[in-house]
mmCIF file with all atom_site columns, C-alpha atoms in Angstrom:
data_model
loop_
_atom_site.group_PDB
_atom_site.id
_atom_site.type_symbol
_atom_site.label_atom_id
_atom_site.label_alt_id
_atom_site.label_comp_id
_atom_site.label_asym_id
_atom_site.label_entity_id
_atom_site.label_seq_id
_atom_site.pdbx_PDB_ins_code
_atom_site.Cartn_x
_atom_site.Cartn_y
_atom_site.Cartn_z
_atom_site.occupancy
_atom_site.B_iso_or_equiv
_atom_site.pdbx_formal_charge
_atom_site.auth_seq_id
_atom_site.auth_comp_id
_atom_site.auth_asym_id
_atom_site.auth_atom_id
_atom_site.pdbx_PDB_model_num
ATOM 1   C CA . MET A 1 1   ? 0.115   0.226   0.210   1.00 73.00 ? 326 MET A CA 1
ATOM 2   C CA . PRO A 1 2   ? 2.799   2.726   0.897   1.00 85.00 ? 327 PRO A CA 1
ATOM 3   C CA . VAL A 1 3   ? 3.836   2.275   -2.596  1.00 92.00 ? 328 VAL A CA 1
ATOM 4   C CA . ILE A 1 4   ? 0.628   3.191   -4.009  1.00 93.00 ? 329 ILE A CA 1
ATOM 5   C CA . PHE A 1 5   ? 0.667   6.066   -1.653  1.00 92.00 ? 330 PHE A CA 1
ATOM 6   C CA . GLN A 1 6   ? 4.372   7.119   -3.232  1.00 93.00 ? 331 GLN A CA 1
ATOM 7   C CA . ASP A 1 7   ? 3.155   6.949   -6.991  1.00 94.00 ? 332 ASP A CA 1
ATOM 8   C CA . LEU A 1 8   ? -0.037  9.439   -5.940  1.00 93.00 ? 333 LEU A CA 1
ATOM 9   C CA . LYS A 1 9   ? 1.819   11.887  -4.363  1.00 94.00 ? 334 LYS A CA 1
ATOM 10  C CA . PHE A 1 10  ? 4.149   11.736  -7.638  1.00 93.00 ? 335 PHE A CA 1
ATOM 11  C CA . ALA A 1 11  ? 1.595   12.274  -9.965  1.00 90.00 ? 336 ALA A CA 1
ATOM 12  C CA . LEU A 1 12  ? 0.448   14.990  -8.109  1.00 90.00 ? 337 LEU A CA 1
ATOM 13  C CA . ARG A 1 13  ? 3.405   16.896  -7.948  1.00 93.00 ? 338 ARG A CA 1
ATOM 14  C CA . MET A 1 14  ? 3.934   16.208  -11.573 1.00 91.00 ? 339 MET A CA 1
ATOM 15  C CA . LEU A 1 15  ? 0.527   17.732  -12.720 1.00 89.00 ? 340 LEU A CA 1
ATOM 16  C CA . ARG A 1 16  ? 1.164   20.743  -10.286 1.00 91.00 ? 341 ARG A CA 1
ATOM 17  C CA . LYS A 1 17  ? 4.914   21.556  -11.706 1.00 93.00 ? 342 LYS A CA 1
ATOM 18  C CA . ASN A 1 18  ? 2.816   20.883  -15.560 1.00 91.00 ? 343 ASN A CA 1
ATOM 19  C CA . LEU A 1 19  ? 0.280   23.294  -14.637 1.00 92.00 ? 344 LEU A CA 1
ATOM 20  C CA . GLY A 1 20  ? -0.899  23.864  -18.849 1.00 93.00 ? 345 GLY A CA 1
ATOM 21  C CA . PHE A 1 21  ? -0.884  19.861  -19.345 1.00 91.00 ? 346 PHE A CA 1
ATOM 22  C CA . THR A 1 22  ? -3.202  19.519  -16.566 1.00 92.00 ? 347 THR A CA 1
ATOM 23  C CA . ILE A 1 23  ? -5.621  21.975  -17.750 1.00 94.00 ? 348 ILE A CA 1
ATOM 24  C CA . VAL A 1 24  ? -5.923  20.303  -21.035 1.00 95.00 ? 349 VAL A CA 1
ATOM 25  C CA . ALA A 1 25  ? -5.935  16.881  -19.600 1.00 93.00 ? 350 ALA A CA 1
ATOM 26  C CA . ALA A 1 26  ? -8.908  17.804  -17.273 1.00 95.00 ? 351 ALA A CA 1
ATOM 27  C CA . LEU A 1 27  ? -10.462 20.057  -20.260 1.00 97.00 ? 352 LEU A CA 1
ATOM 28  C CA . THR A 1 28  ? -10.528 16.623  -22.615 1.00 98.00 ? 353 THR A CA 1
ATOM 29  C CA . LEU A 1 29  ? -11.717 14.563  -19.986 1.00 97.00 ? 354 LEU A CA 1
ATOM 30  C CA . ALA A 1 30  ? -14.833 17.425  -18.952 1.00 98.00 ? 355 ALA A CA 1
ATOM 31  C CA . LEU A 1 31  ? -15.762 16.822  -22.522 1.00 98.00 ? 356 LEU A CA 1
ATOM 32  C CA . GLY A 1 32  ? -15.214 13.609  -23.124 1.00 98.00 ? 357 GLY A CA 1
ATOM 33  C CA . ILE A 1 33  ? -17.542 12.830  -20.398 1.00 98.00 ? 358 ILE A CA 1
ATOM 34  C CA . GLY A 1 34  ? -19.936 15.264  -21.353 1.00 97.00 ? 359 GLY A CA 1
ATOM 35  C CA . ALA A 1 35  ? -20.331 14.468  -24.737 1.00 97.00 ? 360 ALA A CA 1
ATOM 36  C CA . ASN A 1 36  ? -20.516 10.758  -23.853 1.00 98.00 ? 361 ASN A CA 1
ATOM 37  C CA . SER A 1 37  ? -23.353 11.219  -21.517 1.00 97.00 ? 362 SER A CA 1
ATOM 38  C CA . ALA A 1 38  ? -25.280 13.411  -24.136 1.00 97.00 ? 363 ALA A CA 1
ATOM 39  C CA . ILE A 1 39  ? -25.196 11.098  -26.629 1.00 97.00 ? 364 ILE A CA 1
ATOM 40  C CA . PHE A 1 40  ? -25.682 8.056   -24.078 1.00 97.00 ? 365 PHE A CA 1
ATOM 41  C CA . SER A 1 41  ? -28.901 10.131  -22.789 1.00 96.00 ? 366 SER A CA 1
ATOM 42  C CA . VAL A 1 42  ? -29.956 10.468  -26.944 1.00 95.00 ? 367 VAL A CA 1
ATOM 43  C CA . VAL A 1 43  ? -29.839 6.605   -27.304 1.00 95.00 ? 368 VAL A CA 1
ATOM 44  C CA . ASN A 1 44  ? -31.528 5.972   -24.034 1.00 94.00 ? 369 ASN A CA 1
ATOM 45  C CA . ALA A 1 45  ? -34.218 8.050   -25.073 1.00 90.00 ? 370 ALA A CA 1
ATOM 46  C CA . VAL A 1 46  ? -34.881 7.014   -28.717 1.00 87.00 ? 371 VAL A CA 1
ATOM 47  C CA . LEU A 1 47  ? -33.967 3.299   -28.576 1.00 90.00 ? 372 LEU A CA 1
ATOM 48  C CA . LEU A 1 48  ? -33.588 1.812   -25.460 1.00 89.00 ? 373 LEU A CA 1
ATOM 49  C CA . GLN A 1 49  ? -37.102 2.957   -23.547 1.00 87.00 ? 374 GLN A CA 1
ATOM 50  C CA . PRO A 1 50  ? -40.374 1.566   -24.908 1.00 83.00 ? 375 PRO A CA 1
ATOM 51  C CA . LEU A 1 51  ? -42.231 3.407   -27.351 1.00 76.00 ? 376 LEU A CA 1
ATOM 52  C CA . PRO A 1 52  ? -44.896 5.521   -25.456 1.00 80.00 ? 377 PRO A CA 1
ATOM 53  C CA . TYR A 1 53  ? -47.922 4.105   -26.907 1.00 79.00 ? 378 TYR A CA 1
ATOM 54  C CA . GLN A 1 54  ? -50.673 1.580   -25.825 1.00 85.00 ? 379 GLN A CA 1
ATOM 55  C CA . SER A 1 55  ? -49.504 -1.301  -28.108 1.00 83.00 ? 380 SER A CA 1
ATOM 56  C CA . PRO A 1 56  ? -45.928 -0.176  -29.624 1.00 76.00 ? 381 PRO A CA 1
ATOM 57  C CA . ALA A 1 57  ? -46.420 -3.409  -31.924 1.00 80.00 ? 382 ALA A CA 1
ATOM 58  C CA . GLN A 1 58  ? -49.176 -2.645  -33.848 1.00 81.00 ? 383 GLN A CA 1
ATOM 59  C CA . LEU A 1 59  ? -47.414 1.150   -35.269 1.00 79.00 ? 384 LEU A CA 1
ATOM 60  C CA . LEU A 1 60  ? -46.991 0.867   -39.358 1.00 76.00 ? 385 LEU A CA 1
ATOM 61  C CA . PHE A 1 61  ? -44.214 2.969   -41.353 1.00 75.00 ? 386 PHE A CA 1
ATOM 62  C CA . LEU A 1 62  ? -45.824 3.298   -44.771 1.00 74.00 ? 387 LEU A CA 1
ATOM 63  C CA . SER A 1 63  ? -43.373 4.595   -47.383 1.00 76.00 ? 388 SER A CA 1
ATOM 64  C CA . GLY A 1 64  ? -44.209 4.520   -50.934 1.00 77.00 ? 389 GLY A CA 1
ATOM 65  C CA . VAL A 1 65  ? -42.017 5.159   -54.538 1.00 79.00 ? 390 VAL A CA 1
ATOM 66  C CA . SER A 1 66  ? -41.472 8.275   -56.032 1.00 76.00 ? 391 SER A CA 1
ATOM 67  C CA . ARG A 1 67  ? -42.844 8.595   -59.436 1.00 78.00 ? 392 ARG A CA 1
ATOM 68  C CA . GLN A 1 68  ? -39.705 10.641  -60.124 1.00 80.00 ? 393 GLN A CA 1
ATOM 69  C CA . THR A 1 69  ? -36.678 8.738   -59.591 1.00 82.00 ? 394 THR A CA 1
ATOM 70  C CA . GLY A 1 70  ? -38.127 5.338   -58.494 1.00 79.00 ? 395 GLY A CA 1
ATOM 71  C CA . ALA A 1 71  ? -36.877 4.897   -55.522 1.00 81.00 ? 396 ALA A CA 1
ATOM 72  C CA . SER A 1 72  ? -38.909 3.400   -53.197 1.00 80.00 ? 397 SER A CA 1
ATOM 73  C CA . GLY A 1 73  ? -38.893 3.951   -49.143 1.00 77.00 ? 398 GLY A CA 1
ATOM 74  C CA . VAL A 1 74  ? -40.259 7.632   -49.905 1.00 76.00 ? 399 VAL A CA 1
ATOM 75  C CA . SER A 1 75  ? -42.001 8.601   -46.512 1.00 79.00 ? 400 SER A CA 1
ATOM 76  C CA . MET A 1 76  ? -45.640 9.299   -46.600 1.00 78.00 ? 401 MET A CA 1
ATOM 77  C CA . SER A 1 77  ? -47.192 12.379  -45.317 1.00 80.00 ? 402 SER A CA 1
ATOM 78  C CA . PHE A 1 78  ? -50.433 11.979  -43.040 1.00 82.00 ? 403 PHE A CA 1
ATOM 79  C CA . THR A 1 79  ? -51.897 14.192  -45.920 1.00 88.00 ? 404 THR A CA 1
ATOM 80  C CA . LYS A 1 80  ? -51.147 11.370  -48.042 1.00 83.00 ? 405 LYS A CA 1
ATOM 81  C CA . PHE A 1 81  ? -52.292 8.804   -46.453 1.00 81.00 ? 406 PHE A CA 1
ATOM 82  C CA . THR A 1 82  ? -55.712 9.934   -45.877 1.00 88.00 ? 407 THR A CA 1
ATOM 83  C CA . GLN A 1 83  ? -56.201 10.737  -49.183 1.00 88.00 ? 408 GLN A CA 1
ATOM 84  C CA . ILE A 1 84  ? -54.572 6.769   -50.087 1.00 84.00 ? 409 ILE A CA 1
ATOM 85  C CA . GLN A 1 85  ? -57.230 6.094   -46.801 1.00 85.00 ? 410 GLN A CA 1
ATOM 86  C CA . GLU A 1 86  ? -60.359 7.869   -48.414 1.00 89.00 ? 411 GLU A CA 1
ATOM 87  C CA . THR A 1 87  ? -59.533 6.262   -52.345 1.00 88.00 ? 412 THR A CA 1
ATOM 88  C CA . GLU A 1 88  ? -59.466 2.616   -50.739 1.00 86.00 ? 413 GLU A CA 1
ATOM 89  C CA . SER A 1 89  ? -62.739 3.314   -48.380 1.00 84.00 ? 414 SER A CA 1
ATOM 90  C CA . ARG A 1 90  ? -64.729 4.341   -51.470 1.00 82.00 ? 415 ARG A CA 1
ATOM 91  C CA . ALA A 1 91  ? -63.303 1.576   -53.626 1.00 78.00 ? 416 ALA A CA 1
ATOM 92  C CA . ARG A 1 92  ? -64.423 -0.908  -50.830 1.00 75.00 ? 417 ARG A CA 1
ATOM 93  C CA . LYS A 1 93  ? -67.876 0.434   -50.740 1.00 74.00 ? 418 LYS A CA 1
ATOM 94  C CA . GLN A 1 94  ? -68.143 0.455   -54.938 1.00 71.00 ? 419 GLN A CA 1
ATOM 95  C CA . ARG A 1 95  ? -67.008 -3.306  -54.135 1.00 68.00 ? 420 ARG A CA 1
ATOM 96  C CA . GLY A 1 96  ? -70.032 -3.975  -51.831 1.00 64.00 ? 421 GLY A CA 1
ATOM 97  C CA . VAL A 1 97  ? -72.239 -2.211  -54.063 1.00 54.00 ? 422 VAL A CA 1
ATOM 98  C CA . PHE A 1 98  ? -71.074 -4.496  -57.132 1.00 54.00 ? 423 PHE A CA 1
ATOM 99  C CA . THR A 1 99  ? -71.316 -7.696  -54.941 1.00 53.00 ? 424 THR A CA 1
ATOM 100 C CA . GLN A 1 100 ? -75.102 -6.810  -53.340 1.00 51.00 ? 425 GLN A CA 1
ATOM 101 C CA . GLN A 1 101 ? -76.281 -6.413  -56.947 1.00 49.00 ? 426 GLN A CA 1
ATOM 102 C CA . ARG A 1 102 ? -75.622 -10.125 -57.933 1.00 47.00 ? 427 ARG A CA 1
#
């Protein structure tokens, strides 16, 4: 144990002797710890915590295909979703009318 205390005294003496290095090292540690804490907070809130919905397993991600580029996975606005939903609803009603006439 006395060897550890001698090492610590020597380390503190060297840090006092090289004040510029000590300040840069302390600032680097502070920035690194702060950045790590901020990144973990974001990852924890976004990826690790459950979604704040009653049944998150039933959530859907709707995407479409771009007509200009042909790229798939293009996100869809809520307005576009409601337009598609109304079109599908009208189509279902028409199919129901056609099947009821038989």
